[in-house]
Amino acid sequence: MTAQQNTSLASFTGDANPYGGGDPYADYRTADLPFTQYANLADRRLGAGVVAANDEFFAQRENLLVPERAEFDPEHFGHKGKVMDGWETRRRRGVSSEHPWPTEEDHDWALIRLGAPGVIRGIVVDTAHFRGNYPQAVSVEGTSVAGSPSPEELLADDVKWTTLVPRTPVGGHAANGFAVSAEQRFTHLRLKQHPDGGIARLRVHGEVVPDPEWLAALGTFDVVALENGGQVEDASNLFYSPATNTIQPGRSRKMDDGWETRRRRDQGNDWISYRLVDRSEIRAIEIDTAYLKGNSAGWASVSVKDGEDGEWREVLPRTRMQPDTNHRFVLPEPAVGTHARVDIFPDGGISRLRLFGSLTEDGTARLAARHQELGG
């Protein structure tokens, strides 16, 4: 298929300085990447995985999707050499002593299954700690394949791949960012490094586009969940953790797997606003403060509005929160809307928000039309 236009936002090239001691991130090269406001579709918590790679001699492919930043231990060596927190392949060689260099076409590849299919807005190819052993260039392609295809099925000749990041030089020990403009729904990526080398992390930021048939079969589901197409639009404070944590799958497993704000010294309150998967009828609410014990919200309320210009309408009045507790509320009547907001008083945090309901008739039709338009 035709390559899509791509913009490299952080044009880092060349080696970073050899590690000289101290904080290994002190000379890390990065830049402000506006698309990181979107959720990471390659998050392991959503079910993402690196399903195959042609080579992982020095460091395993699964490291690409570890949620934490890459770590570096200068004294950690194994039987194959320096142990790196990333995906690293062996050095490629030419075909003979007369031609010892890799060819222009030589490359290594990894296949990534997105945790949630969607439209990709930007990609970060992070070469943290790969200072002189990073790839000369990278490229990324995307495809949409229904079901749970095997690596062999993804690599079959009849699978069509769309170029999201054309072959582009990258720098070592840097967050190499690329904006993506392909208005398509993707399920899998193929990451290539030319000709070889190491990549620490891959982040794929975008908007989830769920399967409307699946949601219809479920009937009642969480209409604000990230995996179902919900998203955070704004929040009053992100001092300790991202608001997107509140709509991640599963219960929080530690304190930083939720949303916590700084301590307020005024008479205000903190809040998060969300866009639902589409217009929905909400019938039940969960507000979880798991692992927030001395810093949970004191009280919380939930409001809903119908349409961008709609008025906020409180559907759960200000209610006392208990630390480290999952609070459940059945609404007296369904609340219809496209957006929701949780307000906490005065500050603190919650770990998860669940809004259980179903799509309205027009919400279902709109989601189905978008899914079809994006090639789903």
mmCIF file of C-alpha atoms in Angstrom:
data_model
loop_
_atom_site.group_PDB
_atom_site.id
_atom_site.type_symbol
_atom_site.label_atom_id
_atom_site.label_comp_id
_atom_site.label_asym_id
_atom_site.label_seq_id
_atom_site.Cartn_x
_atom_site.Cartn_y
_atom_site.Cartn_z
ATOM 1 C CA MET A 1 0.000 0.000 0.000
ATOM 2 C CA THR A 2 1.033 3.623 -0.409
ATOM 3 C CA ALA A 3 3.307 4.958 2.303
ATOM 4 C CA GLN A 4 1.704 7.484 4.628
ATOM 5 C CA GLN A 5 3.166 10.900 5.346
ATOM 6 C CA ASN A 6 5.259 10.924 8.496
ATOM 7 C CA THR A 7 6.948 13.626 10.501
ATOM 8 C CA SER A 8 9.942 12.945 12.710
ATOM 9 C CA LEU A 9 9.494 15.282 15.639
ATOM 10 C CA ALA A 10 12.753 14.528 17.415
ATOM 11 C CA SER A 11 15.493 14.241 14.810
ATOM 12 C CA PHE A 12 18.261 12.617 16.810
ATOM 13 C CA THR A 13 21.098 10.990 14.893
ATOM 14 C CA GLY A 14 24.514 9.648 15.725
ATOM 15 C CA ASP A 15 26.072 8.049 18.767
ATOM 16 C CA ALA A 16 25.573 9.295 22.274
ATOM 17 C CA ASN A 17 28.668 9.682 24.437
ATOM 18 C CA PRO A 18 29.941 6.499 26.098
ATOM 19 C CA TYR A 19 28.592 6.022 29.619
ATOM 20 C CA GLY A 20 30.853 7.935 31.980
ATOM 21 C CA GLY A 21 29.298 7.136 35.336
ATOM 22 C CA GLY A 22 26.556 8.678 37.444
ATOM 23 C CA ASP A 23 22.962 9.001 36.282
ATOM 24 C CA PRO A 24 22.746 7.209 32.905
ATOM 25 C CA TYR A 25 19.777 9.392 31.947
ATOM 26 C CA ALA A 26 21.673 12.653 32.514
ATOM 27 C CA ASP A 27 22.563 12.917 28.809
ATOM 28 C CA TYR A 28 19.447 11.175 27.466
ATOM 29 C CA ARG A 29 18.083 12.967 24.410
ATOM 30 C CA THR A 30 14.372 13.650 24.327
ATOM 31 C CA ALA A 31 11.818 16.250 23.262
ATOM 32 C CA ASP A 32 8.223 17.269 23.877
ATOM 33 C CA LEU A 33 6.068 14.863 21.852
ATOM 34 C CA PRO A 34 2.469 16.129 21.672
ATOM 35 C CA PHE A 35 0.943 12.774 20.738
ATOM 36 C CA THR A 36 1.898 11.228 24.081
ATOM 37 C CA GLN A 37 -1.390 12.623 25.411
ATOM 38 C CA TYR A 38 -2.965 9.585 23.747
ATOM 39 C CA ALA A 39 -2.998 6.149 25.358
ATOM 40 C CA ASN A 40 -0.240 3.645 24.608
ATOM 41 C CA LEU A 41 -1.912 1.015 22.410
ATOM 42 C CA ALA A 42 1.135 -1.231 22.898
ATOM 43 C CA ASP A 43 0.641 -1.382 26.670
ATOM 44 C CA ARG A 44 0.999 -4.876 28.152
ATOM 45 C CA ARG A 45 -1.910 -4.106 30.475
ATOM 46 C CA LEU A 46 -4.154 -3.916 27.397
ATOM 47 C CA GLY A 47 -2.856 -7.259 26.135
ATOM 48 C CA ALA A 48 -0.089 -6.118 23.784
ATOM 49 C CA GLY A 49 2.724 -8.509 22.950
ATOM 50 C CA VAL A 50 5.781 -8.986 20.771
ATOM 51 C CA VAL A 51 4.697 -12.147 18.969
ATOM 52 C CA ALA A 52 7.849 -12.811 16.924
ATOM 53 C CA ALA A 53 11.285 -11.498 15.952
ATOM 54 C CA ASN A 54 13.876 -12.772 13.537
ATOM 55 C CA ASP A 55 16.731 -12.342 16.048
ATOM 56 C CA GLU A 56 17.059 -11.565 19.759
ATOM 57 C CA PHE A 57 20.566 -12.827 20.393
ATOM 58 C CA PHE A 58 21.640 -10.244 22.990
ATOM 59 C CA ALA A 59 18.352 -9.061 24.515
ATOM 60 C CA GLN A 60 14.801 -10.359 24.403
ATOM 61 C CA ARG A 61 12.107 -8.844 22.219
ATOM 62 C CA GLU A 62 9.609 -8.753 25.107
ATOM 63 C CA ASN A 63 11.598 -5.917 26.708
ATOM 64 C CA LEU A 64 10.231 -3.571 24.027
ATOM 65 C CA LEU A 65 6.863 -3.318 25.784
ATOM 66 C CA VAL A 66 7.911 -3.176 29.441
ATOM 67 C CA PRO A 67 5.913 -0.226 30.857
ATOM 68 C CA GLU A 68 8.743 1.185 32.976
ATOM 69 C CA ARG A 69 11.644 3.080 31.439
ATOM 70 C CA ALA A 70 14.724 1.062 30.511
ATOM 71 C CA GLU A 71 17.302 0.501 33.244
ATOM 72 C CA PHE A 72 21.081 0.310 32.854
ATOM 73 C CA ASP A 73 23.563 -1.630 34.973
ATOM 74 C CA PRO A 74 27.120 -0.983 33.705
ATOM 75 C CA GLU A 75 28.473 -4.105 35.446
ATOM 76 C CA HIS A 76 25.833 -6.585 34.280
ATOM 77 C CA PHE A 77 27.355 -8.966 31.738
ATOM 78 C CA GLY A 78 26.237 -12.457 30.704
ATOM 79 C CA HIS A 79 27.634 -15.272 28.589
ATOM 80 C CA LYS A 80 26.660 -13.445 25.385
ATOM 81 C CA GLY A 81 27.969 -10.057 26.404
ATOM 82 C CA LYS A 82 26.511 -6.891 27.960
ATOM 83 C CA VAL A 83 23.011 -7.451 29.295
ATOM 84 C CA MET A 84 20.733 -4.719 27.952
ATOM 85 C CA ASP A 85 17.173 -3.811 28.914
ATOM 86 C CA GLY A 86 15.731 -3.805 25.411
ATOM 87 C CA TRP A 87 15.630 -5.815 22.177
ATOM 88 C CA GLU A 88 19.104 -6.310 20.715
ATOM 89 C CA THR A 89 20.177 -8.390 17.724
ATOM 90 C CA ARG A 90 23.606 -9.657 16.717
ATOM 91 C CA ARG A 91 25.870 -7.738 14.333
ATOM 92 C CA ARG A 92 25.100 -8.458 10.695
ATOM 93 C CA ARG A 93 27.884 -9.422 8.333
ATOM 94 C CA GLY A 94 28.301 -9.444 4.559
ATOM 95 C CA VAL A 95 28.566 -12.477 2.307
ATOM 96 C CA SER A 96 32.354 -12.650 1.893
ATOM 97 C CA SER A 97 35.706 -11.154 2.851
ATOM 98 C CA GLU A 98 35.464 -8.955 -0.221
ATOM 99 C CA HIS A 99 32.005 -7.775 0.864
ATOM 100 C CA PRO A 100 32.001 -7.934 4.702
ATOM 101 C CA TRP A 101 29.387 -5.236 5.152
ATOM 102 C CA PRO A 102 25.594 -5.759 5.415
ATOM 103 C CA THR A 103 23.624 -4.842 2.322
ATOM 104 C CA GLU A 104 21.258 -1.889 2.030
ATOM 105 C CA GLU A 105 18.298 -4.279 2.329
ATOM 106 C CA ASP A 106 19.500 -6.124 5.464
ATOM 107 C CA HIS A 107 17.350 -5.543 8.552
ATOM 108 C CA ASP A 108 15.948 -7.190 11.672
ATOM 109 C CA TRP A 109 12.252 -7.193 12.506
ATOM 110 C CA ALA A 110 9.767 -7.731 15.315
ATOM 111 C CA LEU A 111 5.994 -8.269 15.087
ATOM 112 C CA ILE A 112 3.905 -6.444 17.702
ATOM 113 C CA ARG A 113 0.269 -7.162 18.534
ATOM 114 C CA LEU A 114 -1.405 -4.007 19.810
ATOM 115 C CA GLY A 115 -3.225 -4.438 23.092
ATOM 116 C CA ALA A 116 -6.186 -2.502 21.709
ATOM 117 C CA PRO A 117 -6.705 -1.926 17.962
ATOM 118 C CA GLY A 118 -6.953 1.721 17.003
ATOM 119 C CA VAL A 119 -5.831 4.767 15.078
ATOM 120 C CA ILE A 120 -2.161 5.547 15.706
ATOM 121 C CA ARG A 121 -1.217 9.198 16.277
ATOM 122 C CA GLY A 122 2.463 8.791 17.086
ATOM 123 C CA ILE A 123 5.248 6.291 17.736
ATOM 124 C CA VAL A 124 8.291 6.494 20.001
ATOM 125 C CA VAL A 125 11.291 4.305 19.181
ATOM 126 C CA ASP A 126 13.359 4.634 22.339
ATOM 127 C CA THR A 127 17.068 3.756 22.170
ATOM 128 C CA ALA A 128 17.827 4.507 25.840
ATOM 129 C CA HIS A 129 21.286 3.187 26.843
ATOM 130 C CA PHE A 130 22.013 1.981 23.322
ATOM 131 C CA ARG A 131 24.725 4.553 22.772
ATOM 132 C CA GLY A 132 26.835 2.955 20.058
ATOM 133 C CA ASN A 133 24.833 -0.196 19.337
ATOM 134 C CA TYR A 134 21.514 1.263 18.181
ATOM 135 C CA PRO A 135 20.187 0.791 14.609
ATOM 136 C CA GLN A 136 21.271 3.184 11.888
ATOM 137 C CA ALA A 137 17.621 3.628 10.886
ATOM 138 C CA VAL A 138 14.153 2.305 11.762
ATOM 139 C CA SER A 139 10.855 1.849 9.960
ATOM 140 C CA VAL A 140 7.393 0.817 11.138
ATOM 141 C CA GLU A 141 4.490 -0.731 9.223
ATOM 142 C CA GLY A 142 0.943 -1.486 10.329
ATOM 143 C CA THR A 143 -1.779 -3.906 9.325
ATOM 144 C CA SER A 144 -5.276 -4.907 10.414
ATOM 145 C CA VAL A 145 -5.959 -8.625 10.719
ATOM 146 C CA ALA A 146 -9.033 -9.967 12.470
ATOM 147 C CA GLY A 147 -8.876 -12.576 15.201
ATOM 148 C CA SER A 148 -5.643 -13.901 16.682
ATOM 149 C CA PRO A 149 -3.284 -14.484 13.740
ATOM 150 C CA SER A 150 -0.070 -16.470 14.139
ATOM 151 C CA PRO A 151 3.287 -14.978 13.105
ATOM 152 C CA GLU A 152 3.169 -17.128 9.967
ATOM 153 C CA GLU A 153 -0.238 -15.727 9.048
ATOM 154 C CA LEU A 154 0.934 -12.151 9.605
ATOM 155 C CA LEU A 155 3.945 -12.712 7.356
ATOM 156 C CA ALA A 156 1.902 -14.290 4.557
ATOM 157 C CA ASP A 157 2.066 -12.684 1.117
ATOM 158 C CA ASP A 158 -1.617 -11.699 1.147
ATOM 159 C CA VAL A 159 -1.299 -9.458 4.229
ATOM 160 C CA LYS A 160 -1.149 -5.790 3.250
ATOM 161 C CA TRP A 161 1.136 -3.537 5.291
ATOM 162 C CA THR A 162 0.910 0.255 5.445
ATOM 163 C CA THR A 163 4.070 2.284 6.066
ATOM 164 C CA LEU A 164 3.632 4.402 9.200
ATOM 165 C CA VAL A 165 7.267 5.423 9.690
ATOM 166 C CA PRO A 166 9.398 5.290 6.539
ATOM 167 C CA ARG A 167 13.018 4.250 6.884
ATOM 168 C CA THR A 168 14.467 7.084 8.975
ATOM 169 C CA PRO A 169 17.856 7.582 10.683
ATOM 170 C CA VAL A 170 17.708 7.582 14.483
ATOM 171 C CA GLY A 171 20.054 8.485 17.297
ATOM 172 C CA GLY A 172 21.451 6.489 20.166
ATOM 173 C CA HIS A 173 20.279 6.973 23.767
ATOM 174 C CA ALA A 174 17.279 9.016 22.585
ATOM 175 C CA ALA A 175 13.491 9.082 22.397
ATOM 176 C CA ASN A 176 12.986 9.141 18.631
ATOM 177 C CA GLY A 177 9.441 10.388 18.026
ATOM 178 C CA PHE A 178 7.339 10.129 14.875
ATOM 179 C CA ALA A 179 3.888 11.605 14.232
ATOM 180 C CA VAL A 180 1.587 9.343 12.211
ATOM 181 C CA SER A 181 -1.257 10.550 9.989
ATOM 182 C CA ALA A 182 -2.788 7.295 8.700
ATOM 183 C CA GLU A 183 -6.552 7.373 9.410
ATOM 184 C CA GLN A 184 -6.858 3.591 9.654
ATOM 185 C CA ARG A 185 -7.516 1.038 12.380
ATOM 186 C CA PHE A 186 -4.464 -1.160 13.020
ATOM 187 C CA THR A 187 -4.124 -4.381 15.006
ATOM 188 C CA HIS A 188 -0.432 -5.262 14.450
ATOM 189 C CA LEU A 189 2.869 -3.510 13.710
ATOM 190 C CA ARG A 190 6.110 -4.610 12.107
ATOM 191 C CA LEU A 191 9.129 -2.788 13.553
ATOM 192 C CA LYS A 192 12.314 -2.928 11.491
ATOM 193 C CA GLN A 193 15.803 -1.869 12.461
ATOM 194 C CA HIS A 194 18.303 -1.301 9.674
ATOM 195 C CA PRO A 195 20.630 -3.165 9.548
ATOM 196 C CA ASP A 196 20.789 -4.395 13.179
ATOM 197 C CA GLY A 197 21.255 -3.137 16.726
ATOM 198 C CA GLY A 198 19.176 -2.460 19.803
ATOM 199 C CA ILE A 199 15.958 -0.663 20.757
ATOM 200 C CA ALA A 200 14.978 -0.251 24.403
ATOM 201 C CA ARG A 201 11.246 0.516 24.225
ATOM 202 C CA LEU A 202 8.441 0.967 21.719
ATOM 203 C CA ARG A 203 5.449 3.199 22.518
ATOM 204 C CA VAL A 204 2.461 3.418 20.178
ATOM 205 C CA HIS A 205 0.144 6.313 21.067
ATOM 206 C CA GLY A 206 -3.340 6.529 19.617
ATOM 207 C CA GLU A 207 -7.096 6.178 19.991
ATOM 208 C CA VAL A 208 -8.761 2.831 20.652
ATOM 209 C CA VAL A 209 -11.342 1.782 18.049
ATOM 210 C CA PRO A 210 -13.274 -1.197 19.467
ATOM 211 C CA ASP A 211 -15.151 -3.848 17.525
ATOM 212 C CA PRO A 212 -18.857 -2.851 17.656
ATOM 213 C CA GLU A 213 -19.985 -6.474 17.190
ATOM 214 C CA TRP A 214 -18.047 -7.488 20.293
ATOM 215 C CA LEU A 215 -19.526 -4.699 22.393
ATOM 216 C CA ALA A 216 -23.026 -5.543 21.147
ATOM 217 C CA ALA A 217 -22.508 -9.176 22.141
ATOM 218 C CA LEU A 218 -21.410 -8.127 25.628
ATOM 219 C CA GLY A 219 -24.547 -6.031 26.132
ATOM 220 C CA THR A 220 -23.559 -4.305 29.376
ATOM 221 C CA PHE A 221 -19.899 -3.246 29.581
ATOM 222 C CA ASP A 222 -17.671 -0.494 30.944
ATOM 223 C CA VAL A 223 -18.377 2.431 28.589
ATOM 224 C CA VAL A 224 -15.386 4.495 29.798
ATOM 225 C CA ALA A 225 -12.765 1.701 29.794
ATOM 226 C CA LEU A 226 -9.703 2.360 27.681
ATOM 227 C CA GLU A 227 -9.914 -1.072 26.036
ATOM 228 C CA ASN A 228 -13.510 -0.326 24.960
ATOM 229 C CA GLY A 229 -12.694 3.066 23.430
ATOM 230 C CA GLY A 230 -13.056 5.446 26.375
ATOM 231 C CA GLN A 231 -10.432 8.136 26.854
ATOM 232 C CA VAL A 232 -9.318 10.840 29.257
ATOM 233 C CA GLU A 233 -9.854 14.336 27.858
ATOM 234 C CA ASP A 234 -8.480 16.476 30.676
ATOM 235 C CA ALA A 235 -7.572 16.485 34.347
ATOM 236 C CA SER A 236 -6.959 19.115 36.987
ATOM 237 C CA ASN A 237 -3.678 17.666 38.195
ATOM 238 C CA LEU A 238 -1.202 15.021 37.006
ATOM 239 C CA PHE A 239 1.518 15.573 39.562
ATOM 240 C CA TYR A 240 2.078 11.960 40.653
ATOM 241 C CA SER A 241 0.483 9.775 37.973
ATOM 242 C CA PRO A 242 -1.461 9.871 34.680
ATOM 243 C CA ALA A 243 -5.235 10.085 34.747
ATOM 244 C CA THR A 244 -5.397 7.335 32.095
ATOM 245 C CA ASN A 245 -4.536 4.851 34.845
ATOM 246 C CA THR A 246 -8.124 5.160 36.085
ATOM 247 C CA ILE A 247 -9.517 3.442 32.963
ATOM 248 C CA GLN A 248 -6.855 0.749 32.558
ATOM 249 C CA PRO A 249 -7.928 -2.927 32.700
ATOM 250 C CA GLY A 250 -8.051 -4.777 36.007
ATOM 251 C CA ARG A 251 -7.694 -3.542 39.546
ATOM 252 C CA SER A 252 -4.733 -1.458 40.611
ATOM 253 C CA ARG A 253 -1.880 -3.569 41.984
ATOM 254 C CA LYS A 254 0.175 -0.808 43.612
ATOM 255 C CA MET A 255 -0.172 2.834 44.601
ATOM 256 C CA ASP A 256 1.305 4.338 41.427
ATOM 257 C CA ASP A 257 -1.116 2.315 39.271
ATOM 258 C CA GLY A 258 -3.869 4.851 39.922
ATOM 259 C CA TRP A 259 -4.332 8.629 39.844
ATOM 260 C CA GLU A 260 -3.016 10.759 42.707
ATOM 261 C CA THR A 261 -2.832 14.555 42.890
ATOM 262 C CA ARG A 262 -0.600 16.849 44.887
ATOM 263 C CA ARG A 263 -1.887 18.179 48.217
ATOM 264 C CA ARG A 264 -4.188 21.170 47.798
ATOM 265 C CA ARG A 265 -3.745 24.242 49.945
ATOM 266 C CA ASP A 266 -6.843 26.060 48.667
ATOM 267 C CA GLN A 267 -10.609 25.528 48.711
ATOM 268 C CA GLY A 268 -10.797 23.844 45.284
ATOM 269 C CA ASN A 269 -11.059 20.228 44.206
ATOM 270 C CA ASP A 270 -9.517 17.892 41.614
ATOM 271 C CA TRP A 271 -11.237 16.188 38.686
ATOM 272 C CA ILE A 272 -10.893 14.107 35.504
ATOM 273 C CA SER A 273 -13.103 14.434 32.419
ATOM 274 C CA TYR A 274 -13.633 11.525 30.024
ATOM 275 C CA ARG A 275 -15.069 10.834 26.589
ATOM 276 C CA LEU A 276 -17.129 7.638 26.536
ATOM 277 C CA VAL A 277 -16.829 5.078 23.740
ATOM 278 C CA ASP A 278 -19.917 6.801 22.280
ATOM 279 C CA ARG A 279 -23.347 7.891 23.488
ATOM 280 C CA SER A 280 -24.301 5.481 26.263
ATOM 281 C CA GLU A 281 -26.786 4.657 29.012
ATOM 282 C CA ILE A 282 -24.923 4.345 32.312
ATOM 283 C CA ARG A 283 -26.614 2.175 34.938
ATOM 284 C CA ALA A 284 -23.935 1.470 37.552
ATOM 285 C CA ILE A 285 -20.703 3.067 38.795
ATOM 286 C CA GLU A 286 -17.586 1.780 40.524
ATOM 287 C CA ILE A 287 -15.020 4.071 42.145
ATOM 288 C CA ASP A 288 -12.016 2.140 43.430
ATOM 289 C CA THR A 289 -9.379 3.527 45.802
ATOM 290 C CA ALA A 290 -7.240 0.345 45.884
ATOM 291 C CA TYR A 291 -3.762 0.909 47.405
ATOM 292 C CA LEU A 292 -4.603 4.550 48.180
ATOM 293 C CA LYS A 293 -4.675 4.282 51.949
ATOM 294 C CA GLY A 294 -3.598 7.579 53.482
ATOM 295 C CA ASN A 295 -4.051 9.545 50.276
ATOM 296 C CA SER A 296 -7.395 8.475 48.814
ATOM 297 C CA ALA A 297 -10.036 11.043 47.891
ATOM 298 C CA GLY A 298 -12.167 12.132 50.814
ATOM 299 C CA TRP A 299 -15.361 12.377 48.754
ATOM 300 C CA ALA A 300 -16.233 11.856 45.090
ATOM 301 C CA SER A 301 -19.062 12.679 42.685
ATOM 302 C CA VAL A 302 -19.766 11.703 39.071
ATOM 303 C CA SER A 303 -21.389 13.886 36.406
ATOM 304 C CA VAL A 304 -22.447 13.178 32.816
ATOM 305 C CA LYS A 305 -23.105 15.435 29.837
ATOM 306 C CA ASP A 306 -24.721 14.628 26.495
ATOM 307 C CA GLY A 307 -22.766 16.109 23.569
ATOM 308 C CA GLU A 308 -19.836 18.521 23.462
ATOM 309 C CA ASP A 309 -22.086 21.474 24.294
ATOM 310 C CA GLY A 310 -24.246 19.660 26.827
ATOM 311 C CA GLU A 311 -24.605 20.694 30.449
ATOM 312 C CA TRP A 312 -22.948 18.668 33.192
ATOM 313 C CA ARG A 313 -25.541 16.757 35.233
ATOM 314 C CA GLU A 314 -24.617 15.137 38.542
ATOM 315 C CA VAL A 315 -25.641 11.452 38.581
ATOM 316 C CA LEU A 316 -23.756 10.416 41.714
ATOM 317 C CA PRO A 317 -23.802 13.085 44.425
ATOM 318 C CA ARG A 318 -20.763 13.810 46.560
ATOM 319 C CA THR A 319 -20.168 10.578 48.464
ATOM 320 C CA ARG A 320 -17.697 9.650 51.198
ATOM 321 C CA MET A 321 -14.790 7.488 49.983
ATOM 322 C CA GLN A 322 -13.041 4.866 52.105
ATOM 323 C CA PRO A 323 -9.331 4.105 51.682
ATOM 324 C CA ASP A 324 -8.300 0.999 49.701
ATOM 325 C CA THR A 325 -11.933 0.167 48.854
ATOM 326 C CA ASN A 326 -14.026 -0.539 45.759
ATOM 327 C CA HIS A 327 -17.260 1.493 46.006
ATOM 328 C CA ARG A 328 -20.292 0.347 43.968
ATOM 329 C CA PHE A 329 -23.412 2.350 43.117
ATOM 330 C CA VAL A 330 -26.529 1.381 41.159
ATOM 331 C CA LEU A 331 -28.153 4.467 39.628
ATOM 332 C CA PRO A 332 -31.895 4.942 40.222
ATOM 333 C CA GLU A 333 -32.330 5.513 36.472
ATOM 334 C CA PRO A 334 -29.975 5.287 33.462
ATOM 335 C CA ALA A 335 -27.818 8.350 32.815
ATOM 336 C CA VAL A 336 -27.510 9.076 29.083
ATOM 337 C CA GLY A 337 -24.439 10.901 27.805
ATOM 338 C CA THR A 338 -21.272 11.059 25.740
ATOM 339 C CA HIS A 339 -18.917 12.409 28.426
ATOM 340 C CA ALA A 340 -18.354 11.848 32.147
ATOM 341 C CA ARG A 341 -16.457 13.606 34.918
ATOM 342 C CA VAL A 342 -15.337 12.420 38.323
ATOM 343 C CA ASP A 343 -14.723 15.126 40.941
ATOM 344 C CA ILE A 344 -12.758 14.301 44.077
ATOM 345 C CA PHE A 345 -12.773 16.443 47.230
ATOM 346 C CA PRO A 346 -10.554 18.049 48.133
ATOM 347 C CA ASP A 347 -7.612 16.130 46.610
ATOM 348 C CA GLY A 348 -5.916 12.713 46.798
ATOM 349 C CA GLY A 349 -6.771 10.084 44.271
ATOM 350 C CA ILE A 350 -8.698 7.114 42.954
ATOM 351 C CA SER A 351 -7.314 4.027 41.252
ATOM 352 C CA ARG A 352 -10.164 3.120 38.875
ATOM 353 C CA LEU A 353 -13.473 4.464 37.554
ATOM 354 C CA ARG A 354 -15.966 2.041 35.977
ATOM 355 C CA LEU A 355 -19.163 3.155 34.261
ATOM 356 C CA PHE A 356 -21.294 0.137 33.393
ATOM 357 C CA GLY A 357 -23.983 0.437 30.749
ATOM 358 C CA SER A 358 -24.572 0.020 27.029
ATOM 359 C CA LEU A 359 -24.526 2.070 23.853
ATOM 360 C CA THR A 360 -27.654 3.898 22.778
ATOM 361 C CA GLU A 361 -29.082 3.123 19.358
ATOM 362 C CA ASP A 362 -27.465 6.180 17.766
ATOM 363 C CA GLY A 363 -24.201 5.501 19.617
ATOM 364 C CA THR A 364 -24.106 1.986 18.207
ATOM 365 C CA ALA A 365 -24.742 3.255 14.657
ATOM 366 C CA ARG A 366 -22.041 5.932 14.928
ATOM 367 C CA LEU A 367 -19.436 3.501 16.287
ATOM 368 C CA ALA A 368 -20.218 0.928 13.563
ATOM 369 C CA ALA A 369 -19.864 3.587 10.855
ATOM 370 C CA ARG A 370 -16.471 4.732 12.196
ATOM 371 C CA HIS A 371 -15.237 1.163 12.506
ATOM 372 C CA GLN A 372 -16.126 0.520 8.874
ATOM 373 C CA GLU A 373 -14.659 3.832 7.689
ATOM 374 C CA LEU A 374 -11.319 3.011 9.349
ATOM 375 C CA GLY A 375 -11.127 -0.389 7.677
ATOM 376 C CA GLY A 376 -12.116 -2.450 10.679
#
